[in-house]
CSV table of C-alpha atoms in Angstrom, one decimal:
chain,number,residue,atom,x,y,z
A,47,MET,CA,0.0,0.0,0.0
A,48,ASP,CA,1.2,3.5,-0.8
A,49,GLY,CA,0.7,6.4,1.7
A,50,GLN,CA,-2.6,7.5,0.1
A,51,GLU,CA,-4.1,4.0,0.3
A,52,LEU,CA,-2.9,3.6,3.8
A,53,LEU,CA,-4.2,7.0,4.9
A,54,ASP,CA,-7.6,6.3,3.3
A,55,TYR,CA,-7.8,2.9,5.0
A,56,THR,CA,-7.0,4.4,8.4
A,57,ARG,CA,-9.5,7.2,8.0
A,58,ASN,CA,-12.4,5.3,6.5
A,59,ASP,CA,-12.1,1.8,7.8
A,60,VAL,CA,-10.4,2.2,11.2
A,61,LEU,CA,-11.2,5.7,12.4
A,62,LYS,CA,-14.6,5.8,10.7
A,63,ASP,CA,-13.9,9.4,9.8
A,64,GLY,CA,-15.1,9.5,6.2
A,65,THR,CA,-17.4,12.5,6.4
A,66,MET,CA,-16.2,16.1,6.1
A,67,PRO,CA,-15.2,18.1,8.0
A,68,TYR,CA,-12.7,15.5,9.1
A,69,LEU,CA,-11.8,15.1,12.8
A,70,TRP,CA,-8.2,14.4,11.9
A,71,SER,CA,-6.2,16.0,9.1
A,72,ASP,CA,-4.4,14.1,6.4
A,73,ASP,CA,-1.1,15.5,7.7
A,74,LEU,CA,-1.7,14.2,11.2
A,75,ILE,CA,-2.7,10.7,10.1
A,76,LEU,CA,0.2,10.4,7.8
A,77,ARG,CA,2.5,11.6,10.5
A,78,ARG,CA,1.2,9.0,12.9
A,79,LEU,CA,1.6,6.3,10.2
A,80,ASN,CA,5.2,7.2,9.7
A,81,GLU,CA,5.7,7.2,13.5
A,82,ALA,CA,4.2,3.7,13.5
A,83,GLU,CA,6.7,2.5,10.8
A,84,ARG,CA,9.7,3.7,12.7
A,85,LEU,CA,8.5,2.0,15.9
A,86,PHE,CA,7.7,-1.2,14.0
A,87,ALA,CA,11.2,-1.3,12.6
A,88,ARG,CA,12.7,-0.6,16.0
A,89,GLU,CA,10.7,-3.3,17.7
A,90,THR,CA,10.9,-6.0,15.1
A,91,TYR,CA,14.2,-5.4,13.3
A,92,ALA,CA,12.2,-5.8,10.1
A,93,LEU,CA,14.6,-3.7,7.9
A,94,LEU,CA,17.8,-5.6,7.1
A,95,ASP,CA,20.5,-3.8,5.1
A,96,ASP,CA,23.5,-5.7,3.8
A,97,THR,CA,24.8,-2.9,1.6
A,98,GLN,CA,26.8,-1.0,4.2
A,99,THR,CA,30.5,-1.0,5.0
A,100,ILE,CA,32.8,0.3,7.7
A,101,THR,CA,36.3,1.4,6.7
A,102,THR,CA,39.0,1.0,9.3
A,103,GLN,CA,42.0,3.2,9.8
A,104,ALA,CA,45.7,2.2,9.9
A,105,PRO,CA,47.5,2.8,13.2
A,106,VAL,CA,49.4,6.1,13.6
A,107,ASN,CA,52.6,6.0,15.6
A,108,GLY,CA,51.6,2.5,16.8
A,109,VAL,CA,48.2,3.7,18.1
A,110,GLY,CA,45.2,2.1,16.3
A,111,VAL,CA,41.5,3.1,16.2
A,112,LYS,CA,39.1,0.5,17.5
A,113,GLU,CA,35.8,2.4,17.6
A,114,TYR,CA,33.9,3.4,14.4
A,115,ALA,CA,30.6,5.0,13.9
A,116,VAL,CA,27.8,2.9,12.4
A,117,PRO,CA,25.6,4.2,9.5
A,118,GLU,CA,22.9,6.6,10.5
A,119,GLY,CA,19.7,4.9,11.5
A,120,THR,CA,21.4,1.7,12.5
A,121,LEU,CA,19.6,-0.2,15.3
A,122,LEU,CA,21.8,-3.3,15.4
A,123,VAL,CA,24.9,-4.6,13.6
A,124,SER,CA,24.1,-8.3,13.1
A,125,SER,CA,27.3,-9.3,11.4
A,126,VAL,CA,30.6,-8.0,10.1
A,127,THR,CA,32.6,-9.8,7.4
A,128,ASP,CA,36.4,-10.2,7.4
A,129,PRO,CA,37.4,-9.0,3.9
A,130,THR,CA,40.6,-11.0,4.0
A,131,SER,CA,38.9,-14.4,4.5
A,132,GLY,CA,35.2,-13.8,3.8
A,133,ARG,CA,34.2,-15.1,7.2
A,134,ASP,CA,32.0,-13.4,9.7
A,135,LEU,CA,33.7,-11.9,12.7
A,136,THR,CA,32.7,-13.2,16.2
A,137,ASN,CA,30.0,-11.0,17.6
A,138,TYR,CA,30.9,-10.3,21.3
A,139,THR,CA,27.9,-8.0,21.8
A,140,ARG,CA,26.9,-8.3,25.5
A,141,LYS,CA,29.6,-10.9,26.1
A,142,PHE,CA,32.9,-10.8,27.9
A,143,ILE,CA,35.7,-9.4,25.8
A,144,PRO,CA,39.0,-11.2,26.4
A,145,ASN,CA,41.6,-8.8,27.7
A,146,ALA,CA,44.2,-9.9,25.2
A,147,LEU,CA,41.9,-8.9,22.3
A,148,GLN,CA,41.4,-5.4,23.7
A,149,THR,CA,45.0,-4.4,23.5
A,150,ALA,CA,46.2,-6.4,20.5
A,151,ILE,CA,46.7,-4.9,17.1
A,152,GLY,CA,46.0,-7.1,14.0
A,153,ILE,CA,43.3,-8.2,11.6
A,154,PRO,CA,40.0,-7.8,13.4
A,155,ARG,CA,38.5,-11.2,14.4
A,156,SER,CA,35.6,-10.0,16.6
A,157,PHE,CA,33.4,-7.0,17.2
A,158,THR,CA,30.9,-5.5,19.6
A,159,MET,CA,28.3,-2.7,19.1
A,160,ASP,CA,27.9,0.0,21.7
A,161,GLU,CA,24.2,1.0,21.3
A,162,ALA,CA,24.6,4.1,23.5
A,163,THR,CA,27.3,5.7,21.3
A,164,HIS,CA,26.3,4.1,18.0
A,165,THR,CA,29.8,2.7,17.4
A,166,VAL,CA,31.3,-0.6,16.6
A,167,ARG,CA,34.5,-1.8,18.3
A,168,PHE,CA,36.9,-4.2,16.6
A,169,PHE,CA,39.2,-6.6,18.3
A,170,PRO,CA,42.1,-6.8,17.8
A,171,VAL,CA,42.4,-3.1,16.9
A,172,PRO,CA,42.7,-2.9,13.1
A,173,ASP,CA,46.3,-2.9,11.9
A,174,ALA,CA,45.5,-1.5,8.4
A,175,VAL,CA,42.8,0.0,6.3
A,176,TYR,CA,40.0,-2.6,5.8
A,177,VAL,CA,36.6,-2.2,4.1
A,178,MET,CA,34.4,-4.3,6.3
A,179,PRO,CA,31.0,-5.4,4.9
A,180,ILE,CA,28.3,-5.2,7.6
A,181,ARG,CA,24.7,-6.3,7.9
A,182,VAL,CA,22.6,-4.0,10.0
A,183,MET,CA,19.0,-3.7,11.2
A,184,ARG,CA,17.9,-0.1,10.6
A,185,LEU,CA,15.2,2.5,10.8
A,186,PRO,CA,13.4,3.6,7.6
A,187,ALA,CA,15.7,5.8,5.6
A,188,GLN,CA,13.0,8.5,5.2
A,189,ASP,CA,9.3,9.1,5.8
A,190,PHE,CA,6.9,7.8,3.2
A,191,THR,CA,4.6,10.2,1.5
A,192,LEU,CA,1.1,9.9,-0.1
A,193,SER,CA,2.7,8.6,-3.3
A,194,THR,CA,5.4,6.3,-1.8
A,195,CYS,CA,5.2,3.1,0.2
A,196,PRO,CA,6.5,2.2,3.7
A,197,GLU,CA,9.8,0.4,3.6
A,198,ILE,CA,8.7,-2.4,5.9
A,199,PRO,CA,7.4,-5.6,4.1
A,200,SER,CA,4.1,-5.0,2.5
A,201,GLU,CA,2.3,-7.7,4.6
A,202,TYR,CA,2.7,-5.4,7.6
A,203,HIS,CA,1.6,-2.1,6.0
A,204,ILE,CA,-1.9,-2.4,7.2
A,205,ASP,CA,-0.8,-3.0,10.8
A,206,LEU,CA,0.4,0.6,10.9
A,207,ALA,CA,-3.2,1.8,10.9
A,208,SER,CA,-3.8,0.4,14.4
A,209,PHE,CA,-1.0,2.6,15.9
A,210,ALA,CA,-2.2,5.6,14.0
A,211,ALA,CA,-5.8,5.1,15.2
A,212,TRP,CA,-4.6,4.6,18.8
A,213,LYS,CA,-2.7,7.9,18.8
A,214,CYS,CA,-5.4,9.9,17.0
A,215,LEU,CA,-8.2,8.7,19.3
A,216,GLN,CA,-5.9,9.2,22.4
A,217,ASP,CA,-5.7,12.9,21.5
A,218,ASN,CA,-8.3,14.5,23.8
A,219,ASP,CA,-7.7,17.9,22.3
A,220,ASN,CA,-10.2,17.2,19.4
A,221,ASP,CA,-13.7,15.9,19.2
A,222,GLY,CA,-12.6,12.5,18.2
A,223,GLY,CA,-11.0,11.7,21.6
A,224,ASN,CA,-12.2,8.3,22.7
A,225,THR,CA,-10.2,6.5,25.4
A,226,LYS,CA,-11.9,3.1,25.2
A,227,ALA,CA,-11.5,2.9,21.4
A,228,ALA,CA,-7.9,4.1,21.7
A,229,GLU,CA,-7.1,1.3,24.2
A,230,ARG,CA,-8.6,-1.3,21.8
A,231,HIS,CA,-6.4,-0.1,19.0
A,232,LYS,CA,-3.4,0.0,21.3
A,233,THR,CA,-4.0,-3.6,22.3
A,234,ASP,CA,-4.4,-4.6,18.6
A,235,TRP,CA,-1.1,-2.8,17.7
A,236,ASN,CA,0.9,-4.5,20.5
A,237,GLU,CA,-0.4,-7.9,19.5
A,238,LYS,CA,0.5,-7.3,15.8
A,239,VAL,CA,4.0,-6.2,16.8
A,240,ALA,CA,4.5,-9.2,19.0
A,241,THR,CA,3.4,-11.5,16.2
A,242,ALA,CA,5.8,-9.9,13.8
A,243,LYS,CA,8.7,-10.2,16.2
A,244,ARG,CA,8.0,-13.9,16.6
A,245,GLU,CA,7.9,-14.3,12.9
A,246,TYR,CA,11.2,-12.5,12.3
A,247,TYR,CA,13.0,-14.3,15.2
A,248,ARG,CA,11.9,-17.7,13.9
A,249,TYR,CA,12.9,-16.8,10.3
A,250,ARG,CA,16.4,-15.8,11.4
A,251,LEU,CA,17.1,-18.1,14.3
A,252,GLY,CA,14.8,-21.1,13.8
A,253,GLN,CA,12.6,-22.7,16.5
A,254,ASN,CA,14.7,-21.8,19.5
A,255,PRO,CA,12.2,-22.0,22.4
A,256,LYS,CA,14.4,-20.1,24.9
A,257,PHE,CA,15.1,-17.3,22.6
A,258,VAL,CA,11.5,-16.9,21.6
A,259,TYR,CA,10.5,-17.0,25.3
A,260,ASN,CA,12.9,-14.2,26.2
A,261,CYS,CA,12.4,-11.9,23.2
A,262,THR,CA,8.7,-12.1,22.3
A,263,GLY,CA,6.8,-11.6,25.4
A,264,LYS,CA,7.1,-15.2,26.6
A,265,ARG,CA,4.8,-16.5,23.9
A,266,ASN,CA,5.6,-19.1,21.2
């Protein structure tokens, strides 16, 4: 669905706001729909990008650079490829980093992402210039418009309407404020996001009961 189709669906079928003068403007509904897409991408890691790279620096006077900024909009670096061997580096995210790796200089064999600073650390510290292919989970590159489509997979486009309706109905500054209806759409949205998370985790990691239990609201 493009932005116009999604806006029309949200207004007419979900908000039941098809008679002029409208309770909610097109701009407001479209803004809520874009907000929904960004949140959906953040919660589910739906947008996978394998076209990015990080270029390391050679040491200067024996001092190397181990931290590098990730591309704008990156939520998670899922893998980094060693350009010299084609193998994936070990991902030490949220794991103990051996002390020897933190001070050594050489071809990077492992990495970790610091979500607070949006940087990736390589271990050993790079000893030369390397163009490291990376795979990242990211936010949408830009807002969609009435004539463009959301970046998330098309089967989830219609789910964005639940979030938009929740936020519009929650707004008590207009005549459409309706707390009970807002809560219904909020519940619907949360259930749809949880379902999408389970689908993505299973697709990428298989039927791992412990992982699904920990990451998807304790539901299989």
